[in-house]
Amino acid sequence: MALLLAGVGKQFNDLQVLTDLNLAVEEGEFVCLVGPSGCGKTTLLRIIGGLDQPWVGTVQMDGKKIDPAKGDIGFVFQENSLFPWLTARGNIEFALRARGFGSREIEKRVDYYLELVGLSEFAGFYPGQLSGGMKQRVGIARAMAYGPKVLLMDEPFAALDAQTREIMQQELLRIWSKEKKTVVFVTHSIEEAVFLADRVIVLLGHPATIKDIVNVTVARPRQRTSEDFNRLRQKILFLLEGGS
């Protein structure tokens, strides 16, 4: 069991955002969180990553409380948050140095992950010289390079154009199939969730809780126009509209 959430709730002052969230995520699983804007998806992701504490309940990884300082969690956000004064290589190196890796291991890991995300030829490029999709590839490489057990992704492709977004979804699945990291991915796009996930967690309500968990049984590689794909997409849309 990679992650276990039990009775998680979160309150800000007098506003309760999340309530009674219970979820188990298996090692190597790809899970997507969907729900209306403002329902607490990002808050939940921060709680899972140990960046915020639940008001009630517990979150554990392998039976222990999550400590982001241990390097067990990797983060990829919508804003790539790359250092503009560092190259693609330099951004990944910085993350590894911060974790205490030695020079030889840093070089080895940077080379591996730049190749993994298809940016070996762009190692010396600065963020301002890279496209939006390439920046997010650097962000994914940086988040994975130090070996986290779980990768948390908060709408990482939302700012990209439609074509680049689809390319990045395919690239993420390629990387995930090779690395088999546990992934928790927040998205507003039902289509993106169905394309990527093993399971889709539907959040709904005020405060939000888990409305339903949809198993995505469509075989990979998935065709967005297939009957099974669209049936699942319609099912999740129905749940988000209040159906049961």
mmCIF file of C-alpha atoms in Angstrom:
data_model
loop_
_atom_site.group_PDB
_atom_site.id
_atom_site.type_symbol
_atom_site.label_atom_id
_atom_site.label_comp_id
_atom_site.label_asym_id
_atom_site.label_seq_id
_atom_site.Cartn_x
_atom_site.Cartn_y
_atom_site.Cartn_z
ATOM 1 C CA MET A 1 0.000 0.000 0.000
ATOM 2 C CA ALA A 2 1.622 3.264 -1.114
ATOM 3 C CA LEU A 3 -0.843 5.713 0.444
ATOM 4 C CA LEU A 4 -3.632 5.405 2.976
ATOM 5 C CA LEU A 5 -6.010 8.239 3.834
ATOM 6 C CA ALA A 6 -8.346 7.647 6.774
ATOM 7 C CA GLY A 7 -11.086 10.066 7.826
ATOM 8 C CA VAL A 8 -9.291 13.083 6.376
ATOM 9 C CA GLY A 9 -10.954 16.457 6.798
ATOM 10 C CA LYS A 10 -9.707 20.024 6.447
ATOM 11 C CA GLN A 11 -11.080 23.275 7.800
ATOM 12 C CA PHE A 12 -9.889 26.848 7.238
ATOM 13 C CA ASN A 13 -11.216 29.065 10.021
ATOM 14 C CA ASP A 14 -14.991 28.499 9.832
ATOM 15 C CA LEU A 15 -14.934 26.966 6.353
ATOM 16 C CA GLN A 16 -14.748 23.183 6.143
ATOM 17 C CA VAL A 17 -13.305 22.214 2.758
ATOM 18 C CA LEU A 18 -12.867 18.445 2.974
ATOM 19 C CA THR A 19 -14.631 15.836 5.091
ATOM 20 C CA ASP A 20 -14.412 12.096 5.738
ATOM 21 C CA LEU A 21 -12.013 11.211 2.937
ATOM 22 C CA ASN A 22 -10.956 7.569 2.900
ATOM 23 C CA LEU A 23 -8.715 6.275 0.139
ATOM 24 C CA ALA A 24 -6.093 3.601 -0.422
ATOM 25 C CA VAL A 25 -3.661 3.971 -3.328
ATOM 26 C CA GLU A 26 -1.612 0.950 -4.341
ATOM 27 C CA GLU A 27 2.076 1.073 -5.190
ATOM 28 C CA GLY A 28 2.579 1.853 -8.869
ATOM 29 C CA GLU A 29 -1.029 2.972 -9.361
ATOM 30 C CA PHE A 30 -2.032 6.018 -11.411
ATOM 31 C CA VAL A 31 -4.925 7.835 -9.729
ATOM 32 C CA CYS A 32 -6.656 11.003 -10.938
ATOM 33 C CA LEU A 33 -8.656 13.387 -8.758
ATOM 34 C CA VAL A 34 -11.505 15.264 -10.459
ATOM 35 C CA GLY A 35 -14.068 17.670 -9.058
ATOM 36 C CA PRO A 36 -15.497 21.170 -9.449
ATOM 37 C CA SER A 37 -13.263 24.223 -9.102
ATOM 38 C CA GLY A 38 -12.700 25.108 -5.475
ATOM 39 C CA CYS A 39 -13.717 21.714 -4.116
ATOM 40 C CA GLY A 40 -10.349 21.163 -2.437
ATOM 41 C CA LYS A 41 -8.407 19.012 -4.904
ATOM 42 C CA THR A 42 -5.184 21.000 -4.489
ATOM 43 C CA THR A 43 -5.675 21.153 -0.722
ATOM 44 C CA LEU A 44 -5.995 17.379 -0.657
ATOM 45 C CA LEU A 45 -2.859 17.002 -2.761
ATOM 46 C CA ARG A 46 -0.938 19.231 -0.349
ATOM 47 C CA ILE A 47 -2.171 17.136 2.570
ATOM 48 C CA ILE A 48 -1.076 13.935 0.843
ATOM 49 C CA GLY A 49 2.345 15.481 0.200
ATOM 50 C CA GLY A 50 2.798 16.603 3.795
ATOM 51 C CA LEU A 51 2.823 20.302 2.837
ATOM 52 C CA ASP A 52 -0.343 20.846 4.853
ATOM 53 C CA GLN A 53 -1.814 18.989 7.808
ATOM 54 C CA PRO A 54 -5.321 17.528 7.918
ATOM 55 C CA TRP A 55 -7.734 19.051 10.389
ATOM 56 C CA VAL A 56 -8.811 15.530 11.285
ATOM 57 C CA GLY A 57 -7.764 12.084 10.088
ATOM 58 C CA THR A 58 -4.465 10.586 9.010
ATOM 59 C CA VAL A 59 -2.382 10.189 5.865
ATOM 60 C CA GLN A 60 0.263 7.475 5.785
ATOM 61 C CA MET A 61 2.798 6.120 3.338
ATOM 62 C CA ASP A 62 3.817 2.514 3.938
ATOM 63 C CA GLY A 63 2.272 2.772 7.382
ATOM 64 C CA LYS A 64 4.178 5.887 8.430
ATOM 65 C CA LYS A 65 3.389 9.604 8.583
ATOM 66 C CA ILE A 66 4.508 11.433 5.463
ATOM 67 C CA ASP A 67 7.530 13.687 5.790
ATOM 68 C CA PRO A 68 8.315 15.623 2.566
ATOM 69 C CA ALA A 69 11.839 16.268 3.857
ATOM 70 C CA LYS A 70 12.653 12.573 3.400
ATOM 71 C CA GLY A 71 12.331 12.848 -0.365
ATOM 72 C CA ASP A 72 9.533 10.287 -0.672
ATOM 73 C CA ILE A 73 7.279 12.745 -2.509
ATOM 74 C CA GLY A 74 7.849 14.463 -5.855
ATOM 75 C CA PHE A 75 5.772 17.467 -6.910
ATOM 76 C CA VAL A 76 4.858 18.779 -10.361
ATOM 77 C CA PHE A 77 2.609 21.828 -10.470
ATOM 78 C CA GLN A 78 0.801 23.771 -13.195
ATOM 79 C CA GLU A 79 3.409 26.505 -12.951
ATOM 80 C CA ASN A 80 6.695 24.811 -13.814
ATOM 81 C CA SER A 81 8.601 26.788 -11.121
ATOM 82 C CA LEU A 82 11.937 26.264 -12.854
ATOM 83 C CA PHE A 83 14.788 28.585 -11.939
ATOM 84 C CA PRO A 84 15.131 30.831 -15.017
ATOM 85 C CA TRP A 85 18.856 31.412 -14.406
ATOM 86 C CA LEU A 86 19.620 27.674 -14.526
ATOM 87 C CA THR A 87 19.653 25.416 -17.565
ATOM 88 C CA ALA A 88 17.512 22.295 -17.835
ATOM 89 C CA ARG A 89 20.471 20.318 -16.488
ATOM 90 C CA GLY A 90 21.091 22.898 -13.779
ATOM 91 C CA ASN A 91 17.500 22.767 -12.533
ATOM 92 C CA ILE A 92 17.664 18.994 -12.091
ATOM 93 C CA GLU A 93 21.123 19.189 -10.533
ATOM 94 C CA PHE A 94 19.869 21.751 -8.007
ATOM 95 C CA ALA A 95 17.149 19.376 -6.761
ATOM 96 C CA LEU A 96 19.675 16.581 -6.341
ATOM 97 C CA ARG A 97 22.215 18.734 -4.533
ATOM 98 C CA ALA A 98 19.476 19.832 -2.152
ATOM 99 C CA ARG A 99 18.947 16.146 -1.329
ATOM 100 C CA GLY A 100 22.638 15.597 -0.633
ATOM 101 C CA PHE A 101 23.632 13.540 -3.677
ATOM 102 C CA GLY A 102 27.293 13.455 -4.651
ATOM 103 C CA SER A 103 28.645 14.857 -7.911
ATOM 104 C CA ARG A 104 29.082 11.532 -9.700
ATOM 105 C CA GLU A 105 25.586 10.333 -8.792
ATOM 106 C CA ILE A 106 24.111 13.692 -9.785
ATOM 107 C CA GLU A 107 25.684 13.501 -13.236
ATOM 108 C CA LYS A 108 24.436 9.950 -13.699
ATOM 109 C CA ARG A 109 20.891 10.745 -12.626
ATOM 110 C CA VAL A 110 20.638 13.968 -14.620
ATOM 111 C CA ASP A 111 21.782 12.212 -17.790
ATOM 112 C CA TYR A 112 19.296 9.386 -17.226
ATOM 113 C CA TYR A 113 16.274 11.591 -16.582
ATOM 114 C CA LEU A 114 17.032 14.055 -19.354
ATOM 115 C CA GLU A 115 17.105 11.098 -21.727
ATOM 116 C CA LEU A 116 13.944 9.657 -20.158
ATOM 117 C CA VAL A 117 11.974 12.841 -20.862
ATOM 118 C CA GLY A 118 13.540 13.284 -24.302
ATOM 119 C CA LEU A 119 15.572 16.412 -23.557
ATOM 120 C CA SER A 120 19.193 15.253 -23.729
ATOM 121 C CA GLU A 121 19.831 17.616 -26.640
ATOM 122 C CA PHE A 122 18.372 20.533 -24.677
ATOM 123 C CA ALA A 123 20.321 20.040 -21.453
ATOM 124 C CA GLY A 124 22.081 23.402 -21.858
ATOM 125 C CA PHE A 125 18.951 25.388 -22.681
ATOM 126 C CA TYR A 126 17.441 27.856 -20.210
ATOM 127 C CA PRO A 127 13.690 27.805 -19.405
ATOM 128 C CA GLY A 128 13.139 30.909 -21.509
ATOM 129 C CA GLN A 129 14.420 28.980 -24.520
ATOM 130 C CA LEU A 130 12.083 26.018 -23.980
ATOM 131 C CA SER A 131 8.461 25.485 -25.003
ATOM 132 C CA GLY A 132 5.746 24.981 -22.381
ATOM 133 C CA GLY A 133 5.761 21.229 -22.878
ATOM 134 C CA MET A 134 9.538 21.056 -22.609
ATOM 135 C CA LYS A 135 9.483 23.040 -19.379
ATOM 136 C CA GLN A 136 7.041 20.547 -17.905
ATOM 137 C CA ARG A 137 9.289 17.689 -19.015
ATOM 138 C CA VAL A 138 12.133 19.309 -17.099
ATOM 139 C CA GLY A 139 9.787 19.635 -14.121
ATOM 140 C CA ILE A 140 8.894 15.944 -14.311
ATOM 141 C CA ALA A 141 12.570 14.975 -14.599
ATOM 142 C CA ARG A 142 13.453 17.170 -11.631
ATOM 143 C CA ALA A 143 10.638 15.707 -9.524
ATOM 144 C CA MET A 144 11.615 12.122 -10.326
ATOM 145 C CA ALA A 145 15.401 12.398 -10.275
ATOM 146 C CA TYR A 146 15.877 12.008 -6.527
ATOM 147 C CA GLY A 147 13.777 8.836 -6.427
ATOM 148 C CA PRO A 148 10.463 9.677 -4.723
ATOM 149 C CA LYS A 149 8.012 6.851 -4.127
ATOM 150 C CA VAL A 150 4.994 8.991 -5.027
ATOM 151 C CA LEU A 151 4.596 11.691 -7.676
ATOM 152 C CA LEU A 152 1.940 14.348 -7.001
ATOM 153 C CA MET A 153 0.843 16.354 -10.024
ATOM 154 C CA ASP A 154 -1.469 19.376 -9.799
ATOM 155 C CA GLU A 155 -2.916 20.130 -13.238
ATOM 156 C CA PRO A 156 0.549 20.103 -14.827
ATOM 157 C CA PHE A 157 -0.750 20.373 -18.401
ATOM 158 C CA ALA A 158 -3.606 22.848 -17.879
ATOM 159 C CA ALA A 159 -1.709 25.828 -19.328
ATOM 160 C CA LEU A 160 -0.674 24.003 -22.507
ATOM 161 C CA ASP A 161 -2.446 24.157 -25.845
ATOM 162 C CA ALA A 162 -4.661 21.178 -26.708
ATOM 163 C CA GLN A 163 -2.196 19.448 -29.045
ATOM 164 C CA THR A 164 0.770 19.818 -26.681
ATOM 165 C CA ARG A 165 -1.383 18.668 -23.785
ATOM 166 C CA GLU A 166 -2.249 15.408 -25.553
ATOM 167 C CA ILE A 167 1.403 14.855 -26.434
ATOM 168 C CA MET A 168 2.405 15.411 -22.810
ATOM 169 C CA GLN A 169 -0.260 12.986 -21.592
ATOM 170 C CA GLN A 170 1.198 10.317 -23.865
ATOM 171 C CA GLU A 171 4.720 11.176 -22.731
ATOM 172 C CA LEU A 172 3.725 10.957 -19.072
ATOM 173 C CA LEU A 173 2.241 7.508 -19.589
ATOM 174 C CA ARG A 174 5.415 6.400 -21.370
ATOM 175 C CA ILE A 175 7.534 7.613 -18.462
ATOM 176 C CA TRP A 176 5.156 6.128 -15.879
ATOM 177 C CA SER A 177 5.096 2.737 -17.619
ATOM 178 C CA LYS A 178 8.891 2.643 -17.431
ATOM 179 C CA GLU A 179 9.351 4.012 -13.896
ATOM 180 C CA LYS A 180 6.131 2.641 -12.303
ATOM 181 C CA LYS A 181 5.901 5.438 -9.774
ATOM 182 C CA THR A 182 2.718 5.880 -7.788
ATOM 183 C CA VAL A 183 1.006 8.957 -9.276
ATOM 184 C CA VAL A 184 -1.789 11.127 -7.862
ATOM 185 C CA PHE A 185 -2.841 13.573 -10.574
ATOM 186 C CA VAL A 186 -5.298 16.473 -10.183
ATOM 187 C CA THR A 187 -7.214 17.569 -13.281
ATOM 188 C CA HIS A 188 -10.365 19.437 -14.309
ATOM 189 C CA SER A 189 -10.505 17.432 -17.533
ATOM 190 C CA ILE A 190 -12.601 14.261 -17.449
ATOM 191 C CA GLU A 191 -11.075 13.177 -20.755
ATOM 192 C CA GLU A 192 -7.562 13.585 -19.362
ATOM 193 C CA ALA A 193 -8.491 11.555 -16.279
ATOM 194 C CA VAL A 194 -9.944 8.695 -18.307
ATOM 195 C CA PHE A 195 -6.962 8.703 -20.658
ATOM 196 C CA LEU A 196 -4.382 8.564 -17.850
ATOM 197 C CA ALA A 197 -5.773 6.863 -14.783
ATOM 198 C CA ASP A 198 -6.204 3.384 -13.391
ATOM 199 C CA ARG A 199 -8.883 4.897 -11.135
ATOM 200 C CA VAL A 200 -10.666 8.247 -11.113
ATOM 201 C CA ILE A 201 -11.585 9.687 -7.711
ATOM 202 C CA VAL A 202 -14.630 11.947 -7.997
ATOM 203 C CA LEU A 203 -14.808 14.684 -5.333
ATOM 204 C CA LEU A 204 -18.098 16.476 -4.766
ATOM 205 C CA GLY A 205 -19.995 18.427 -2.129
ATOM 206 C CA HIS A 206 -19.549 21.289 0.319
ATOM 207 C CA PRO A 207 -17.429 20.229 2.109
ATOM 208 C CA ALA A 208 -16.057 17.846 -0.496
ATOM 209 C CA THR A 209 -15.829 14.137 0.022
ATOM 210 C CA ILE A 210 -15.400 11.163 -2.305
ATOM 211 C CA LYS A 211 -18.579 10.836 -4.349
ATOM 212 C CA ASP A 212 -17.404 7.721 -6.180
ATOM 213 C CA ILE A 213 -14.330 5.869 -7.402
ATOM 214 C CA VAL A 214 -14.412 4.848 -11.052
ATOM 215 C CA ASN A 215 -12.192 2.000 -12.232
ATOM 216 C CA VAL A 216 -10.873 2.694 -15.726
ATOM 217 C CA THR A 217 -10.944 -0.704 -17.371
ATOM 218 C CA VAL A 218 -10.247 0.508 -20.921
ATOM 219 C CA ALA A 219 -7.099 -1.192 -22.200
ATOM 220 C CA ARG A 220 -4.033 0.934 -22.927
ATOM 221 C CA PRO A 221 -3.186 2.552 -25.292
ATOM 222 C CA ARG A 222 -6.598 4.213 -25.027
ATOM 223 C CA GLN A 223 -8.504 5.660 -27.934
ATOM 224 C CA ARG A 224 -10.390 8.825 -26.977
ATOM 225 C CA THR A 225 -13.087 8.154 -29.574
ATOM 226 C CA SER A 226 -13.789 4.567 -28.519
ATOM 227 C CA GLU A 227 -17.206 3.569 -27.177
ATOM 228 C CA ASP A 228 -15.799 2.328 -23.845
ATOM 229 C CA PHE A 229 -13.761 5.497 -23.348
ATOM 230 C CA ASN A 230 -16.748 7.749 -23.933
ATOM 231 C CA ARG A 231 -19.002 5.630 -21.760
ATOM 232 C CA LEU A 232 -16.661 6.187 -18.827
ATOM 233 C CA ARG A 233 -16.350 9.880 -19.601
ATOM 234 C CA GLN A 234 -20.138 10.215 -19.558
ATOM 235 C CA LYS A 235 -20.354 8.271 -16.304
ATOM 236 C CA ILE A 236 -17.915 10.623 -14.550
ATOM 237 C CA LEU A 237 -19.695 13.677 -15.969
ATOM 238 C CA PHE A 238 -22.988 12.294 -14.642
ATOM 239 C CA LEU A 239 -21.446 11.868 -11.181
ATOM 240 C CA LEU A 240 -20.048 15.424 -11.208
ATOM 241 C CA GLU A 241 -23.489 16.730 -12.123
ATOM 242 C CA GLY A 242 -24.901 15.100 -8.997
ATOM 243 C CA GLY A 243 -25.988 11.753 -10.361
ATOM 244 C CA SER A 244 -25.544 8.494 -8.511
#
